[in-house]
CSV table of C-alpha atoms in Angstrom, one decimal:
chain,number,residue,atom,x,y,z
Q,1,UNK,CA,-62.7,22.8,-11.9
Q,2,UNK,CA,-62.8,25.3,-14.3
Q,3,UNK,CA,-58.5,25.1,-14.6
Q,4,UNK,CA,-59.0,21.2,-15.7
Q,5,UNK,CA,-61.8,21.4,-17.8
Q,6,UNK,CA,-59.2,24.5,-20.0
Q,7,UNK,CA,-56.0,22.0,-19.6
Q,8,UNK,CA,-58.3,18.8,-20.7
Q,9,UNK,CA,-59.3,21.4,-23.6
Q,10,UNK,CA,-55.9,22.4,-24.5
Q,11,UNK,CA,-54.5,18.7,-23.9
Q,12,UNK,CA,-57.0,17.2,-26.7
Q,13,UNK,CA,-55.7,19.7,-29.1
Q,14,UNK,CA,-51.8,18.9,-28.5
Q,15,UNK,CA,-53.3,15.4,-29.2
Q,16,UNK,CA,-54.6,16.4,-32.4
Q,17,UNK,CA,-51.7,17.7,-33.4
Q,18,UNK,CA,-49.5,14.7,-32.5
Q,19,UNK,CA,-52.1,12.7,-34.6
Q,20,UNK,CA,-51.9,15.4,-37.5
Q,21,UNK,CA,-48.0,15.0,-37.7
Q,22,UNK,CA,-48.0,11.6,-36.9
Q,23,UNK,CA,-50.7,10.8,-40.4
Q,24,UNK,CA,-48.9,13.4,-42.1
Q,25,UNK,CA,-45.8,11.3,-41.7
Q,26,UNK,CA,-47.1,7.9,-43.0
Q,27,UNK,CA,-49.2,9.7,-45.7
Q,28,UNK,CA,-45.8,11.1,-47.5
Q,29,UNK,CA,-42.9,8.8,-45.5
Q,30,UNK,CA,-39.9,9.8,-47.5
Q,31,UNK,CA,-37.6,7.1,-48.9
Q,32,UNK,CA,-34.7,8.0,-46.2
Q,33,UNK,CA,-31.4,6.2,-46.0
Q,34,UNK,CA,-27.9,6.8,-43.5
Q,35,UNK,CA,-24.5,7.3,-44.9
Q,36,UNK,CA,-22.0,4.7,-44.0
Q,37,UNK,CA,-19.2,5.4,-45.6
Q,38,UNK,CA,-17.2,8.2,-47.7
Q,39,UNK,CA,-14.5,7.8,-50.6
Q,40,UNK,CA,-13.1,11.0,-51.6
Q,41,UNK,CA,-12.7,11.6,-55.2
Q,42,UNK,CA,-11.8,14.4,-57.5
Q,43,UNK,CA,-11.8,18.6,-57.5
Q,44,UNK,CA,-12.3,20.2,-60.8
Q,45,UNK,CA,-11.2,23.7,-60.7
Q,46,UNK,CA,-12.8,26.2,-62.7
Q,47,UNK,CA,-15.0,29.2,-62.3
Q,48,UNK,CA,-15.9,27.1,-59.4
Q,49,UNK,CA,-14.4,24.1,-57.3
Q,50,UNK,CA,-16.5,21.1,-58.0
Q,51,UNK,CA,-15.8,18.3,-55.2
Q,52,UNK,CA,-16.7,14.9,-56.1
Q,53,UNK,CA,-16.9,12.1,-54.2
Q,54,UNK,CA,-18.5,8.8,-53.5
Q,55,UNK,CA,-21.2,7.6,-50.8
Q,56,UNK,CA,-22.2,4.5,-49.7
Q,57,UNK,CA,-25.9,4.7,-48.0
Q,58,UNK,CA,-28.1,2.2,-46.5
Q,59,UNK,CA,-31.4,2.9,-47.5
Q,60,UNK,CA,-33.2,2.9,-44.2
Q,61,UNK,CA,-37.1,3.0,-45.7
Q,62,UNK,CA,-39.1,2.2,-48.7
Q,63,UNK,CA,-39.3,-1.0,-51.1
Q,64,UNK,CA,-35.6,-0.9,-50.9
Q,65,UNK,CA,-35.2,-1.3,-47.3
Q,66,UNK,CA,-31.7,-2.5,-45.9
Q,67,UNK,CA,-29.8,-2.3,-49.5
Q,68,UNK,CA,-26.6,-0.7,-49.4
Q,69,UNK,CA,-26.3,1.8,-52.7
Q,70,UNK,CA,-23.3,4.0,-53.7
Q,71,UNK,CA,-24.1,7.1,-55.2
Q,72,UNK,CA,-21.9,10.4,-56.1
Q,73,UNK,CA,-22.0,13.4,-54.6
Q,74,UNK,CA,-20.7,16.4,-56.5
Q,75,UNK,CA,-20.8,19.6,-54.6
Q,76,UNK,CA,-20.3,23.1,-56.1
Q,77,UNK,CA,-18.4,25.8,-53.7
Q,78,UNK,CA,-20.4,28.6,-55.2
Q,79,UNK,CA,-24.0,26.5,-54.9
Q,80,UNK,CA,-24.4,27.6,-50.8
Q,81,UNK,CA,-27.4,25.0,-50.7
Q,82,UNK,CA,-25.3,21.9,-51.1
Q,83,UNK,CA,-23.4,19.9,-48.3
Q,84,UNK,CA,-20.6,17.9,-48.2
Q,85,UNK,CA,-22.1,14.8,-46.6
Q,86,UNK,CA,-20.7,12.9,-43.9
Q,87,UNK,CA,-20.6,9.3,-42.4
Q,88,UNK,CA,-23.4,8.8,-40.4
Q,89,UNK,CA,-25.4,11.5,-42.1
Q,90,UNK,CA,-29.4,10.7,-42.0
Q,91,UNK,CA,-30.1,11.7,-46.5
Q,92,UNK,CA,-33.5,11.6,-48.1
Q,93,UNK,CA,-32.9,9.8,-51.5
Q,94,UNK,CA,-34.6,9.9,-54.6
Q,95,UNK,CA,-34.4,6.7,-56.1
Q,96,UNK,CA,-34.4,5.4,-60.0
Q,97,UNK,CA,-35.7,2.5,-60.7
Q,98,UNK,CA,-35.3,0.0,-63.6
Q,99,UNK,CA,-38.5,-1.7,-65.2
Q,100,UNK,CA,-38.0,-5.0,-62.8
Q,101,UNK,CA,-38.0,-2.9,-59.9
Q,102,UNK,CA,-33.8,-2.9,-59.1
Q,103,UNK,CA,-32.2,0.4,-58.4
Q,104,UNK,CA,-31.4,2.4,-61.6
Q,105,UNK,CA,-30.1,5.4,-60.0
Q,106,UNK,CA,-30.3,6.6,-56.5
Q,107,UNK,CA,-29.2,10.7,-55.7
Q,108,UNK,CA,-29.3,12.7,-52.4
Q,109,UNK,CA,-32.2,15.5,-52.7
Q,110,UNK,CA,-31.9,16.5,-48.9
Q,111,UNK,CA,-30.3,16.5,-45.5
Q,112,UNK,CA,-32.8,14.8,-42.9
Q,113,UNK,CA,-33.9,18.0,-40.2
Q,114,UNK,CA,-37.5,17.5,-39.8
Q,115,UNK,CA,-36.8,14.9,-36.6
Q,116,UNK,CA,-34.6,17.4,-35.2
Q,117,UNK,CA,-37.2,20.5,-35.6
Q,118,UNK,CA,-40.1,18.2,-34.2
Q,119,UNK,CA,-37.8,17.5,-30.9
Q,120,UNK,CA,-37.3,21.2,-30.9
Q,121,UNK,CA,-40.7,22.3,-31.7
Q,122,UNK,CA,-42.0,20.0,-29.1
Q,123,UNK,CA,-39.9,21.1,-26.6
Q,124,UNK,CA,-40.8,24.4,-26.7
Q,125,UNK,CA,-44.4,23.5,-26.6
Q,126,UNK,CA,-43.2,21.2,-23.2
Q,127,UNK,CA,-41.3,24.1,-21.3
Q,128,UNK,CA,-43.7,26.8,-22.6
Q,129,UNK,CA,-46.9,24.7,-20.5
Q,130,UNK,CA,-44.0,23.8,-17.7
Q,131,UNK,CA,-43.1,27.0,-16.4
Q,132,UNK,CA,-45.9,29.4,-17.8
Q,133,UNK,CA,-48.6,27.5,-16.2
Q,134,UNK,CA,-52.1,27.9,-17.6
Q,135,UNK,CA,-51.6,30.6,-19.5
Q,136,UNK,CA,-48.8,28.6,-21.2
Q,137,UNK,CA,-50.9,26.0,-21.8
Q,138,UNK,CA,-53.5,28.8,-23.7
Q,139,UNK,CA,-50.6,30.3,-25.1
Q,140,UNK,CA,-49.5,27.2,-26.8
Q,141,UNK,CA,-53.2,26.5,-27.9
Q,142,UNK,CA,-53.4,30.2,-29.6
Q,143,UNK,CA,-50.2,29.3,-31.1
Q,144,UNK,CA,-51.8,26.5,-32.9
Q,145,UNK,CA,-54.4,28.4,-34.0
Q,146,UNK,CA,-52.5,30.5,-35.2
Q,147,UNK,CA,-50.3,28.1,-36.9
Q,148,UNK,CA,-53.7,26.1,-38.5
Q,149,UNK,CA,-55.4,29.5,-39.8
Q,150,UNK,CA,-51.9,30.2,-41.6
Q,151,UNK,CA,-51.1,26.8,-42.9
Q,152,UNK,CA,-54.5,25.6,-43.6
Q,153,UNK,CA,-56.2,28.7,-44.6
Q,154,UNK,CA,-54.4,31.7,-45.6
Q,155,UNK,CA,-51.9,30.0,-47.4
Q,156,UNK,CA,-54.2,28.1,-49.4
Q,157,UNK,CA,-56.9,30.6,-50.4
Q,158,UNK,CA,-53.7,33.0,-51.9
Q,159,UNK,CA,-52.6,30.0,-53.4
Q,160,UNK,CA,-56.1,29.7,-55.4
Q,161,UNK,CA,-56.0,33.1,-56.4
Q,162,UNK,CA,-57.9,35.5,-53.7
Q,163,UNK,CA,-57.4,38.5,-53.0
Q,164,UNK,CA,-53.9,38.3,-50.2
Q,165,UNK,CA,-55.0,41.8,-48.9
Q,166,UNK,CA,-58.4,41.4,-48.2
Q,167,UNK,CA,-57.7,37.9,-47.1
Q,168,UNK,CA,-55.4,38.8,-44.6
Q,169,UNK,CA,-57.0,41.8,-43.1
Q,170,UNK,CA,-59.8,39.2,-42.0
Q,171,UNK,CA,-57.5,36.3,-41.1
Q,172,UNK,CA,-55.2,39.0,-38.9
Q,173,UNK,CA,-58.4,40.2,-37.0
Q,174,UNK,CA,-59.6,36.8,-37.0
Q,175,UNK,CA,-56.2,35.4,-35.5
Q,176,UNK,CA,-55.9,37.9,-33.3
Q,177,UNK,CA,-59.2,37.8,-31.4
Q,178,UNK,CA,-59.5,34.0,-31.1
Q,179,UNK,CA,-55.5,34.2,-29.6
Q,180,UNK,CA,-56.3,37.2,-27.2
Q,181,UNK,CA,-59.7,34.9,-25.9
Q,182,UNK,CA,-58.1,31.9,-25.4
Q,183,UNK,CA,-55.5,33.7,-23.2
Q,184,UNK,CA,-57.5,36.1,-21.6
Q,185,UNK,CA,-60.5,34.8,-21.9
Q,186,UNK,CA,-64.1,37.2,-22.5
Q,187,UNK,CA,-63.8,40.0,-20.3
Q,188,UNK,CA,-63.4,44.0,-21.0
Q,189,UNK,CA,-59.7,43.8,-21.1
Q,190,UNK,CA,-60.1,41.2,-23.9
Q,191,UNK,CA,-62.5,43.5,-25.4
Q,192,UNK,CA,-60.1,46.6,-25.1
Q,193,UNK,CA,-57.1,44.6,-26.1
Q,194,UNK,CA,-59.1,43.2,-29.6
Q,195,UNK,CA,-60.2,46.5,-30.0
Q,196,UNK,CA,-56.6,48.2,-30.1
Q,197,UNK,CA,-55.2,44.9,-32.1
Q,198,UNK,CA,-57.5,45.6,-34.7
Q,199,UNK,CA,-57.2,49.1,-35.0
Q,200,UNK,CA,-53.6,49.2,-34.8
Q,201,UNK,CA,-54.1,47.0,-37.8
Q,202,UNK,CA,-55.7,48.6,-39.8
Q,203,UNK,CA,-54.0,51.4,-39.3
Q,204,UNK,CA,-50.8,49.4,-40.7
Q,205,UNK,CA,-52.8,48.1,-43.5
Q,206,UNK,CA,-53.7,51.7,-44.7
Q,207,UNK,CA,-50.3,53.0,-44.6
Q,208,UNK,CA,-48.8,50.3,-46.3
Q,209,UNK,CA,-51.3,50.2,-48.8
Q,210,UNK,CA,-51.2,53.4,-49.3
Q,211,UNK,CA,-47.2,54.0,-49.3
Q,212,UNK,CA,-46.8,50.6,-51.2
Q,213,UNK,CA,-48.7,52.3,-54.5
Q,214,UNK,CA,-46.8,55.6,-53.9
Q,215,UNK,CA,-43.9,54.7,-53.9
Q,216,UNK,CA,-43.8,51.9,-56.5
Q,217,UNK,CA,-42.9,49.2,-54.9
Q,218,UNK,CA,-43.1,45.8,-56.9
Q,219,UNK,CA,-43.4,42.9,-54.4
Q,220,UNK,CA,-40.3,41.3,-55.8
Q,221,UNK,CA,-37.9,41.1,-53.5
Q,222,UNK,CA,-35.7,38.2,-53.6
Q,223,UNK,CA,-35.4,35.4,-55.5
Q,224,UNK,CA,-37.8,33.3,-54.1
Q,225,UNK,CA,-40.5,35.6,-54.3
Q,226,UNK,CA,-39.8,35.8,-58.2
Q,227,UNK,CA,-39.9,31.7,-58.6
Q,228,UNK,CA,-44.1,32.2,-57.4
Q,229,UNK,CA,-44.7,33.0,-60.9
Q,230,UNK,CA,-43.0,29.9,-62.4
Q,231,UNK,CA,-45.0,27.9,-60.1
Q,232,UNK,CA,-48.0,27.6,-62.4
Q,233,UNK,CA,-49.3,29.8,-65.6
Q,234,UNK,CA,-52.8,29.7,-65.0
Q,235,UNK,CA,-52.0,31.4,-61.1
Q,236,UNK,CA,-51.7,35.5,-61.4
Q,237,UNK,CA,-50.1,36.4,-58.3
Q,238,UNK,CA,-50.7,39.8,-56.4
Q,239,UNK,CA,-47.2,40.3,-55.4
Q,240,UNK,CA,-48.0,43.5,-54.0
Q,241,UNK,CA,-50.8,42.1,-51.9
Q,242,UNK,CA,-48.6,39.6,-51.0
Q,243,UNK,CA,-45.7,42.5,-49.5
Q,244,UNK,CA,-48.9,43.8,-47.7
Q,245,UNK,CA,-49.8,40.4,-46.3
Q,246,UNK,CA,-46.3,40.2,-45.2
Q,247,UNK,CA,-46.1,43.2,-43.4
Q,248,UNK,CA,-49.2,42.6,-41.5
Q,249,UNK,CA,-48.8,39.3,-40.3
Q,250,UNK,CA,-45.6,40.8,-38.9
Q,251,UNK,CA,-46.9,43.4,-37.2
Q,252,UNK,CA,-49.8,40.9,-35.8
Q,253,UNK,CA,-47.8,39.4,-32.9
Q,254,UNK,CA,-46.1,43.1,-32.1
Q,255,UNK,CA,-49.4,44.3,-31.7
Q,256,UNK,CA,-51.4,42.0,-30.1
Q,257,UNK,CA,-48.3,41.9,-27.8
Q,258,UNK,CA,-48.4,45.9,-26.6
Q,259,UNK,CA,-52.2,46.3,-26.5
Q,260,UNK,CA,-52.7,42.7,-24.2
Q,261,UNK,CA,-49.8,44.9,-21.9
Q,262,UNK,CA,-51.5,47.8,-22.0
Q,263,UNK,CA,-55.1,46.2,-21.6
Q,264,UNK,CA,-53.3,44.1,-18.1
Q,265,UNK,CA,-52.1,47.6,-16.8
Q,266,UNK,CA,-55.1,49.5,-17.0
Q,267,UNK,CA,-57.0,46.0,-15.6
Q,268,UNK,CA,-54.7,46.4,-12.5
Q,269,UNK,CA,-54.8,49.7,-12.0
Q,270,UNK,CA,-58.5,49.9,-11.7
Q,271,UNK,CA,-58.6,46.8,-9.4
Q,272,UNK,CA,-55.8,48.7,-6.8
Q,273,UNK,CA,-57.8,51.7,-7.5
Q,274,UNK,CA,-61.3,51.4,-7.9
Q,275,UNK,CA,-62.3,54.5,-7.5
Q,276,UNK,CA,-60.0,56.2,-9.6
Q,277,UNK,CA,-61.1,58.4,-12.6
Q,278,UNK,CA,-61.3,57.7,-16.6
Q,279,UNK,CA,-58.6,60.4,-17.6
Q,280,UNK,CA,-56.2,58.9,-14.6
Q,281,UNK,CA,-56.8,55.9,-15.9
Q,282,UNK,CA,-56.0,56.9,-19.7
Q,283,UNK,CA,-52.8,59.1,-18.3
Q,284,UNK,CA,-51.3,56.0,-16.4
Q,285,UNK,CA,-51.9,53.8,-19.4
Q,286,UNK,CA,-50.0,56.3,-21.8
Q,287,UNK,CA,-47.3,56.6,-19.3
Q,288,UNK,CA,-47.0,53.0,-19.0
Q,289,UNK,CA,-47.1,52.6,-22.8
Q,290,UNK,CA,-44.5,55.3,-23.8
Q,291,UNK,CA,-41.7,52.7,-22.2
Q,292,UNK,CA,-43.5,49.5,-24.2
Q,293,UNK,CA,-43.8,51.3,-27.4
Q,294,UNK,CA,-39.7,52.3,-27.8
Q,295,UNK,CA,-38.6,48.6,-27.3
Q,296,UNK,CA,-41.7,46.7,-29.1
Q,297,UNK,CA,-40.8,49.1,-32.0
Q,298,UNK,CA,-36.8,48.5,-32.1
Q,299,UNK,CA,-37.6,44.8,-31.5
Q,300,UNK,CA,-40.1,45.1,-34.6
Q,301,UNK,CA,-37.3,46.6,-36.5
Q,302,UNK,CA,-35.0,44.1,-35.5
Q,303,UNK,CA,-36.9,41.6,-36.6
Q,304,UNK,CA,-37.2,42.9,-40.2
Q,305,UNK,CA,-33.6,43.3,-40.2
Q,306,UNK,CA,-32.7,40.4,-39.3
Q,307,UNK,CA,-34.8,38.3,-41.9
Q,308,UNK,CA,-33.0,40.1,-44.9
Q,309,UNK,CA,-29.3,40.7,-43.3
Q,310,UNK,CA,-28.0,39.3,-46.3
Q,311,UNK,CA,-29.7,41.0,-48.5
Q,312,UNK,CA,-29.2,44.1,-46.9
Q,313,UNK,CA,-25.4,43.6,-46.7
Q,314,UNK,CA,-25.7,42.4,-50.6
Q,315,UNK,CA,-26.8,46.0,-51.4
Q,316,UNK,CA,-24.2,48.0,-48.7
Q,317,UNK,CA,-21.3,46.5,-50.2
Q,318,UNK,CA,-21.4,48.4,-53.4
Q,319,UNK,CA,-21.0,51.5,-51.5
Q,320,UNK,CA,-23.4,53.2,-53.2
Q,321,UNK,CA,-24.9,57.0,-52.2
Q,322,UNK,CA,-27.2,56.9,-49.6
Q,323,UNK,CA,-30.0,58.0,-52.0
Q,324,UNK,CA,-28.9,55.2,-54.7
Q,325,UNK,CA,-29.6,52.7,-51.5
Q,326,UNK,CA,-33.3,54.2,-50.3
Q,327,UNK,CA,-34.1,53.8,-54.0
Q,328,UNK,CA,-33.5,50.2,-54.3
Q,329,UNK,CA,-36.8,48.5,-54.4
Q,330,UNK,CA,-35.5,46.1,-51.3
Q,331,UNK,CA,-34.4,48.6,-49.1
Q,332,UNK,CA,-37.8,50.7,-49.2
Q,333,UNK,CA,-39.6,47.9,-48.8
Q,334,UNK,CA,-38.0,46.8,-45.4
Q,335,UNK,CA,-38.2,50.3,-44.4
Q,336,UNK,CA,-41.8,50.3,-45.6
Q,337,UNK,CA,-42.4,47.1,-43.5
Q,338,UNK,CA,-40.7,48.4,-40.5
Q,339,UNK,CA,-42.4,51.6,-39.5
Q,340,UNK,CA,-45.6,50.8,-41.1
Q,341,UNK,CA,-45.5,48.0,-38.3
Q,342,UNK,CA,-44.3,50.5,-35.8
Q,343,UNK,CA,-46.0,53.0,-36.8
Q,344,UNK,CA,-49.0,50.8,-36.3
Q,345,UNK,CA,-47.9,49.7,-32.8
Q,346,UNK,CA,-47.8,54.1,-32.5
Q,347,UNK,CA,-51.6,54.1,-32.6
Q,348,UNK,CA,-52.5,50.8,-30.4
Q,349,UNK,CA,-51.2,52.1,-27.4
Q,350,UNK,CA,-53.8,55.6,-27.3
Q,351,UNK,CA,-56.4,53.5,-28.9
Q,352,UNK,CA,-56.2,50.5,-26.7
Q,353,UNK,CA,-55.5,52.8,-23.5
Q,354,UNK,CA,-58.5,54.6,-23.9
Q,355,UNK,CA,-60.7,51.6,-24.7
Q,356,UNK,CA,-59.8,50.0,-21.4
Q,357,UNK,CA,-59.8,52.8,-19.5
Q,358,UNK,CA,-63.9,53.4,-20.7
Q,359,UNK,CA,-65.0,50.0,-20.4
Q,360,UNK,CA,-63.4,49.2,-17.0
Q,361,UNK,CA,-65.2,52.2,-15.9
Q,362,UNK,CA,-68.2,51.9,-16.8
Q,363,UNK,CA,-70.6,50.1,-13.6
Q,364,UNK,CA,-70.9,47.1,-14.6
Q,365,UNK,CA,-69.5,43.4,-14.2
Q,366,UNK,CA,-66.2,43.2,-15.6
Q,367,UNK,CA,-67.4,39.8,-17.4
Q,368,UNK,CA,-69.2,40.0,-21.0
């Protein structure tokens, strides 16, 4: 009974978020339209090659349903974020219009991916509830809690100006207690597991706070970051509170991640072995936590790494001295992200071990 009414729970949430996407959809429809044929026209060569040629695209939504427009599309080789396009591309169009309503001027702003993404993004939600079960089902409803607290809330309030460090201290513990619930649900390996989520956490927060001022770092790290302060004059942005948000809302899933393991193990152990002492208990956990905490840290390393390859090979390829390249603002700052995460995990695995192990042994009901 109690596995229905959770999936009935979970179910009416998937709903809401079919709904959500569904209104978000007809709220801002793009004006879409489908490429049905190509004329190639001229290369200028210069600094650059500059390809030009001609489109003609049925507009497939809007007031100008079902007209056929040609428009020119001039792509620059050194410009990486412009395509060729090809017959039979799906285009979002920006359209021109005259004062009696006729087509001015129509241009290409986009290539269609969101219907691909929400096939893949639903997908994954499918599989994950197919073979994990009920815990997949709480997994994915976590994940969507997780995904509503950062769209709808963190984002926003750093976009109005708070504070991004102390928001997402609170948001991270936040996150990570309502995930670890829904999964686990309230019992003392929940407890022990929040408890070593939290700590680990803050344990992050502090070194990268704390390293982040000492060592200078500016927040500015790629281009995209620096285009936050053209966004609007009257917005100050903390961009070193917002290199501390990032670093913590990496290290969220990593940690949550070892400390639920360690939590299970210690959970187990105790129910094989009731009768087995704290310090037993503590020693098995470490044990079992020395072989998480080598891969969760490479893996949390390898993440980092992987989300700034490029620029990381942008500042190897001037084969500078290795001091030159730990003094690069960039660089310290992905090593600062790096082990301040891992370093982070370090502490969750004692802290969490010895949390479950006292609360599992204390005589009482393993419920809260």
């Amino acid at each position: 009974m109690k596995i229905k009414k959770n999936t009935v729970i979970i179910l009416f949430f998937l709903s809401l978020l079919i709904a959500y996407v569904t209104y978000d959809f007809a709220a801002n429809k793009p004006i879409s339209g489908k490429v049905i044929g190509t004329t190639i026209g001229n290369s200028k060569k210069g600094v650059s090659k500059l390809n030009q040629h001609q489109l003609n695209v049925k507009i497939t939504s809007g007031d100008h349903k079902g007209e056929v427009v040609t428009v020119d599309n001039i792509v620059n080789d050194k410009t990486f974020d412009e395509y060729m396009v090809e017959k039979d591309s799906n285009v979002l169009l920006n359209i021109e219009e005259n004062e009696n309503g006729t087509i001015k001027r129509v241009y290409i702003y986009e290539i269609v991916r969101y219907k691909a993404l929400y096939i893949l993004i639903f997908s994954f939600i499918l599989l994950l509830g197919v073979l994990a079960g009920e815990k997949g089902l709480k997994s994915i409803l976590a994940l969507l809690v997780t995904g509503f607290v950062i769209l709808k809330v963190l984002i926003p309030l750093i976009v109005k100006g708070y504070n991004p460090i102390i928001v997402s201290i609170i948001l991270c513990i936040a996150i990570s207690t309502i995930s670890l619930i829904v999964i686990s649900g309230k019992n003392k390996k929940t407890l022990s597991a929040i408890i070593g989520t939290c700590s680990g956490l803050l344990i992050a927060a502090i070194i990268a706070l704390v390293l982040s001022s000492k060592l200078k770092l500016t927040g500015f790290t790629d281009e995209q970051l620096q285009m936050l302060v053209y966004i609007s004059q009257d917005k100050n942005f903390n961009f070193r509170g917002l290199l501390f948000s990032g670093i913590l809302m990496g290290a969220l899933g990593a940690v949550m991640d070892i400390s639920m393991s360690i939590a299970s193990s210690v959970s187990e152990i105790k129910e094989k072995k009731p009768d087995i002492s704290t310090s037993a208990l503590i020693k098995s956990a470490m044990k079992i936590g020395q072989d998480i905490m080598g891969t969760m840290a490479n893996t949390l390393i390898l993440a980092y790494v992987g989300g700034n390859l490029y620029n990381l090979i942008l500042v190897f390829s001037y084969n500078l001295p290795l001091y030159r390249i730990l003094d690069q603002d960039i660089i310290a700052t992905e090593i600062l992200n790096s082990l301040a995460g891992s370093l982070g995990l370090l502490f969750t695995v004692p802290i969490t071990a010895v949390t479950a192990a006292l609360l599992l042994n204390m005589n009482k009901e393993n419920e809260l």
